[in-house]
């Protein structure tokens, strides 16, 4: 009844309103500068100027399409100022929508390349991205914004709240294409697909690019399709007087954007030329400033417009008509899924299953969004384009998914370069499938000055409503610690400790919401340590003592992570709680020539261990962030006789990348609590001045008694400190750091250095 009354009022108003003149609104392209269109529309509405038709290009198509779909100027500004718009307009995937479980293990890879083997049906694909901005967030946003209105108007743009046209470009046949019907979101998306910046939309197999290439100011479209009595044109495409040669987007804009001398005689209407040359194509954060320029300019000439447009539509009449239109808009509810673009039926079935895990056959747009981001979280898709088609009979939508899977094989290359002895290269290779039980397997290799490792892993993603997988890994690693870690690497430094960590692990993991996971695993490890008992020794003749552990393990881990960077975060939080039980045996074998009376030892070991790690970042103002970190381990592990064997295997507190290559007994214990603060200054978007201050307190320090055996000291009888300051620049693929740190043990322990890359090592068995 309410819909009927609103519709009736709208019809009465339409038939009784005095529209001696029809008014067409033409909106040019111009990227973020097009936000000025919204300000101008606000000024027209406040002065009761009717808008009977709209044509637009690029950003003008977005604003015009939103207005034609019933959005008010305020609603449009709310959308543009929202975080969602900021994300999809810049290609940022909102991490709150992805599953931490699907992220996978972080690696030091700078670049990963996908390729196919023995597939003659595939053309070789470029490793260069097809657009500067990731299209995946925008794909879903346009479906969410416009699908219901496409359904309401029956894909006929004449039946929108305001009849609408937009222009896109067919660069293969060298002409513009006028969008009059079809999917509203796809039409607008095609109109604003600026070359290099946004991925094009295909129409009848032909890629469509920004309409500004052939017609950035579609006055002729307005005249031919609608023939209004009066035209108000708003041109925001004024280019900067000087092209920034260091800005690729600026250069492309200067070459691409054309209005081709759109004829606009004074007798036809009024053309507003806004001077927005100081703004760039992607200056969306300056939305309020750009909006005000459009509003102020329109208000400055509003009397002239009023004198030439006698027709008026009151605020109340426009609101009734808009509400009537919106009341007839169907709710987006899906009852079927159709998948295309995949290589085989198994891939299509996998994607379809992701979207239909409910007992009910119907799911809404929010549920579709959850499944969409679950699908892309696997990182096995280059692109996933969703559209919604309406069934008049069922009054439900079909979700159409056009998928572009990545090739099955991949290789990665990266590493970590440091002025310490921790530099390493990293290589990986792998195979993955996108199917009902999605499978992946890989080989990872670390080769460095003091660290060598290899890992083989495999994972099967299960067909469960809550994302889950079964995994297997086999890891071998060798870590060398040097007697002294100098600023620059020297081949003459003696090896002090060599640690071997070889283990197998089988695990089951499942998502606990979007940002957390539960991991259950069992494993077997063979850990071997080779070391000297003292650094006052003739290394040319002495041999190393050896300690070997053969252990079985059962472990449960709960991890929640929303940090914005794995190594140098500035926002978010992380919490991990790990409980494990170990059982096995220990063998100590002294070097044959050892004359210190150290005896061979064999011992059975069993112990429980729990570890808590928490990290949080709190923004205080625009430039300052206050972080905190807590790390604690509680263990029931009994000591073995040899002091060095105990301290080598004791868990170490190494809160920064720079401290991970130190072997420092002052920050090792079987059970300890450590924590600190991380005040940091964001000097720019990716540049930070980072300071960190920590204290370390073992429950009971491991000490060597007079009989040269290990024993525990007094409870909380020893406290050590460390501090570090660094300047960090985070690139999309790596981080550059200049650092200096101080450790209270041993005394006067100052260290300085530089590093570049990502410091991720192979997993350890006991932590």
XYZ file of C-alpha atoms in Angstrom, residues 259-565:
307
model
C 36.192 16.504 -25.374
C 36.669 16.745 -29.147
C 35.369 20.273 -29.289
C 31.878 19.521 -28.024
C 29.546 22.113 -29.597
C 27.778 24.063 -26.911
C 26.313 27.352 -28.191
C 24.956 29.790 -25.629
C 21.481 29.377 -27.060
C 21.528 25.695 -26.042
C 22.306 26.214 -22.385
C 25.041 27.042 -19.902
C 28.459 25.412 -19.667
C 30.357 25.565 -16.381
C 34.118 25.294 -16.852
C 35.640 24.609 -13.451
C 39.308 25.301 -12.836
C 40.471 22.160 -11.049
C 43.924 21.853 -12.556
C 45.601 21.594 -9.160
C 43.848 18.296 -8.458
C 44.952 14.920 -9.782
C 42.964 12.074 -11.241
C 43.077 10.119 -7.964
C 42.790 12.972 -5.432
C 39.689 11.461 -3.812
C 40.892 12.281 -0.261
C 40.325 15.952 -1.198
C 36.631 15.309 -1.860
C 35.273 18.029 0.423
C 37.453 20.720 -1.145
C 36.533 19.662 -4.687
C 32.820 19.442 -3.792
C 32.861 22.995 -2.442
C 34.401 24.347 -5.633
C 31.581 22.793 -7.659
C 28.926 24.071 -5.272
C 30.333 27.591 -5.080
C 30.687 27.889 -8.845
C 27.115 26.727 -9.475
C 25.774 29.124 -6.838
C 27.703 31.994 -8.418
C 25.740 31.578 -11.674
C 22.472 30.263 -10.260
C 20.607 33.494 -10.986
C 21.577 33.191 -14.639
C 20.310 29.600 -14.705
C 17.049 30.569 -13.030
C 16.455 33.351 -15.526
C 16.728 30.876 -18.401
C 14.969 27.902 -16.778
C 11.459 28.850 -15.649
C 10.585 25.265 -14.669
C 10.816 24.346 -10.983
C 10.506 21.184 -8.947
C 10.147 21.618 -5.218
C 12.195 19.812 -2.655
C 9.085 17.958 -1.462
C 8.096 16.863 -4.959
C 11.570 15.619 -5.774
C 11.708 13.696 -2.472
C 8.363 12.005 -3.119
C 9.418 10.997 -6.635
C 12.770 9.710 -5.397
C 11.203 7.735 -2.539
C 8.659 6.255 -4.931
C 11.451 5.102 -7.220
C 13.471 3.620 -4.367
C 10.432 1.838 -2.933
C 10.147 -0.176 -6.149
C 13.775 -1.298 -6.014
C 14.042 -5.052 -5.352
C 16.227 -6.366 -2.554
C 19.241 -8.273 -3.839
C 18.592 -11.932 -3.000
C 20.359 -14.688 -4.937
C 18.899 -18.126 -5.571
C 21.406 -19.459 -8.099
C 25.070 -19.175 -9.110
C 26.577 -19.376 -12.581
C 30.340 -19.617 -13.132
C 32.257 -18.955 -16.361
C 35.854 -18.388 -17.393
C 37.313 -21.376 -15.531
C 39.455 -24.072 -17.145
C 37.300 -27.024 -16.123
C 34.111 -28.110 -14.394
C 35.928 -28.817 -11.109
C 37.015 -25.182 -10.795
C 33.482 -23.988 -11.528
C 32.019 -26.386 -8.966
C 34.504 -25.198 -6.333
C 33.536 -21.544 -6.768
C 29.827 -22.363 -6.874
C 30.112 -24.313 -3.612
C 31.703 -21.330 -1.874
C 28.535 -19.321 -2.477
C 25.990 -22.008 -1.618
C 26.904 -23.409 1.781
C 23.594 -22.552 3.431
C 20.662 -24.839 4.133
C 18.498 -22.241 2.408
C 18.840 -21.846 -1.357
C 18.655 -18.051 -1.012
C 21.462 -15.761 0.154
C 21.763 -11.968 0.311
C 24.405 -9.480 -0.776
C 26.303 -9.580 2.523
C 26.565 -13.358 2.392
C 27.696 -13.083 -1.218
C 30.393 -10.619 -0.155
C 31.693 -13.037 2.491
C 31.962 -15.827 -0.084
C 33.463 -13.476 -2.702
C 36.325 -12.456 -0.436
C 36.763 -16.060 0.692
C 37.228 -16.994 -2.966
C 39.842 -14.318 -3.653
C 41.598 -14.933 -0.305
C 42.961 -18.182 -1.732
C 45.218 -16.061 -3.982
C 44.524 -18.503 -6.814
C 42.487 -16.050 -8.896
C 43.749 -13.193 -11.048
C 40.275 -11.722 -11.232
C 36.701 -12.500 -10.253
C 33.963 -10.373 -11.825
C 30.478 -10.755 -10.292
C 27.263 -9.536 -11.903
C 23.639 -10.028 -10.896
C 20.841 -10.814 -13.350
C 17.218 -10.522 -12.250
C 14.526 -13.152 -12.848
C 11.115 -11.478 -13.127
C 9.322 -14.734 -12.357
C 11.101 -15.620 -9.116
C 11.974 -11.992 -8.262
C 15.417 -13.282 -7.306
C 18.864 -12.777 -8.801
C 21.369 -15.120 -10.370
C 24.945 -14.420 -9.305
C 27.145 -14.639 -12.403
C 30.843 -15.120 -11.686
C 33.403 -14.631 -14.429
C 36.609 -16.098 -13.019
C 40.180 -15.772 -14.252
C 42.222 -18.416 -12.405
C 45.958 -18.041 -12.060
C 48.183 -20.568 -13.799
C 48.926 -23.669 -11.724
C 52.671 -23.233 -11.337
C 54.504 -20.389 -9.646
C 58.030 -19.343 -8.714
C 59.070 -16.719 -6.197
C 62.288 -14.817 -5.632
C 63.333 -12.586 -2.763
C 65.555 -12.395 0.262
C 66.999 -10.279 3.012
C 70.145 -8.146 2.741
C 71.746 -6.952 5.938
C 74.995 -5.457 7.205
C 74.949 -8.235 9.837
C 75.617 -11.899 9.099
C 71.925 -12.520 8.488
C 71.746 -11.887 4.734
C 70.068 -14.577 2.652
C 68.474 -15.322 -0.713
C 65.064 -16.934 -1.005
C 63.565 -19.098 -3.764
C 60.318 -20.981 -3.947
C 58.353 -22.991 -6.473
C 54.920 -24.474 -6.207
C 51.822 -25.973 -7.759
C 48.217 -25.265 -6.843
C 44.766 -26.184 -8.082
C 41.392 -24.507 -7.801
C 38.924 -27.356 -7.365
C 36.486 -28.970 -4.942
C 39.345 -29.922 -2.631
C 41.720 -27.131 -3.534
C 45.299 -28.426 -3.382
C 48.644 -26.701 -3.161
C 52.228 -27.869 -2.731
C 55.542 -26.077 -2.758
C 59.274 -26.086 -2.175
C 60.982 -23.198 -0.348
C 64.720 -22.574 -0.044
C 66.762 -20.131 2.056
C 70.475 -19.696 1.284
C 72.500 -17.272 3.384
C 75.686 -16.432 5.182
C 74.536 -17.924 8.472
C 71.217 -19.576 7.612
C 70.246 -22.405 5.283
C 66.824 -24.023 5.095
C 64.477 -25.984 2.905
C 60.810 -26.759 3.294
C 58.365 -28.952 1.406
C 54.726 -28.345 2.199
C 51.318 -29.391 0.924
C 47.801 -28.293 1.773
C 44.313 -29.522 0.933
C 41.503 -27.013 1.478
C 38.398 -28.830 2.654
C 34.831 -28.393 1.445
C 33.511 -27.006 4.701
C 31.330 -24.006 5.405
C 33.970 -22.637 7.757
C 37.272 -22.446 5.811
C 39.628 -25.248 6.846
C 42.511 -27.318 5.528
C 44.806 -30.257 6.223
C 48.506 -29.546 5.841
C 51.827 -31.371 5.782
C 55.338 -29.948 5.997
C 58.888 -31.232 6.136
C 61.561 -28.739 7.161
C 65.344 -28.821 7.417
C 67.316 -25.785 8.613
C 70.791 -24.842 9.747
C 71.473 -21.666 11.726
C 74.983 -20.438 12.561
C 75.633 -17.989 15.365
C 78.977 -16.221 15.400
C 81.117 -15.309 18.386
C 80.842 -11.685 17.353
C 78.372 -10.082 14.979
C 80.169 -7.113 13.456
C 78.666 -4.311 11.402
C 79.895 -5.850 8.160
C 80.355 -9.537 7.450
C 83.874 -11.027 7.693
C 84.825 -14.520 6.521
C 87.358 -14.795 9.342
C 84.782 -14.852 12.129
C 84.690 -18.263 13.881
C 81.521 -20.297 14.130
C 80.326 -20.391 17.724
C 77.079 -22.384 17.559
C 75.399 -24.391 14.819
C 71.746 -25.277 15.279
C 69.995 -27.897 13.114
C 66.185 -28.035 13.186
C 64.715 -30.884 11.125
C 61.093 -31.857 11.569
C 57.889 -33.211 10.052
C 54.426 -31.880 10.862
C 50.825 -32.750 10.019
C 48.188 -30.151 10.880
C 44.520 -29.323 10.691
C 43.492 -25.663 10.697
C 40.159 -23.888 10.622
C 39.065 -20.268 10.612
C 37.796 -18.680 13.809
C 36.027 -15.753 12.188
C 37.822 -13.596 9.598
C 40.957 -12.653 11.503
C 41.718 -15.738 13.572
C 42.485 -19.416 13.135
C 42.780 -22.611 15.172
C 45.693 -24.903 14.324
C 46.026 -28.462 15.640
C 49.155 -30.407 14.757
C 51.378 -33.358 15.562
C 55.015 -33.617 14.592
C 58.353 -35.286 14.983
C 61.638 -33.404 15.205
C 65.327 -34.156 15.258
C 67.160 -31.145 16.700
C 70.935 -31.031 16.849
C 73.204 -28.392 18.358
C 76.978 -28.186 17.848
C 78.873 -25.726 20.018
C 82.006 -24.833 21.935
C 81.755 -24.600 25.704
C 83.864 -21.422 25.689
C 84.948 -18.789 23.228
C 88.435 -18.845 24.745
C 89.627 -21.783 22.705
C 91.861 -22.706 19.784
C 89.292 -23.061 17.021
C 91.857 -24.487 14.595
C 92.178 -27.730 16.553
C 89.167 -27.982 18.865
C 86.046 -29.916 17.925
C 82.501 -29.046 18.905
C 80.366 -30.786 21.478
C 77.049 -32.109 20.212
C 73.539 -32.277 21.703
C 70.744 -34.152 19.909
C 67.008 -34.157 20.690
C 64.548 -36.634 19.170
C 61.068 -35.474 20.063
C 57.421 -36.032 19.321
C 55.051 -33.102 19.688
C 51.340 -32.306 19.901
C 50.379 -28.657 19.592
C 47.347 -26.383 19.614
C 47.560 -22.774 18.493
C 45.037 -19.957 18.338
C 46.165 -16.920 16.357
C 44.354 -13.669 15.688
C 46.039 -11.129 13.431
C 44.904 -7.769 12.031
C 48.329 -6.080 11.748
C 48.778 -3.991 8.614
C 52.369 -5.216 8.116
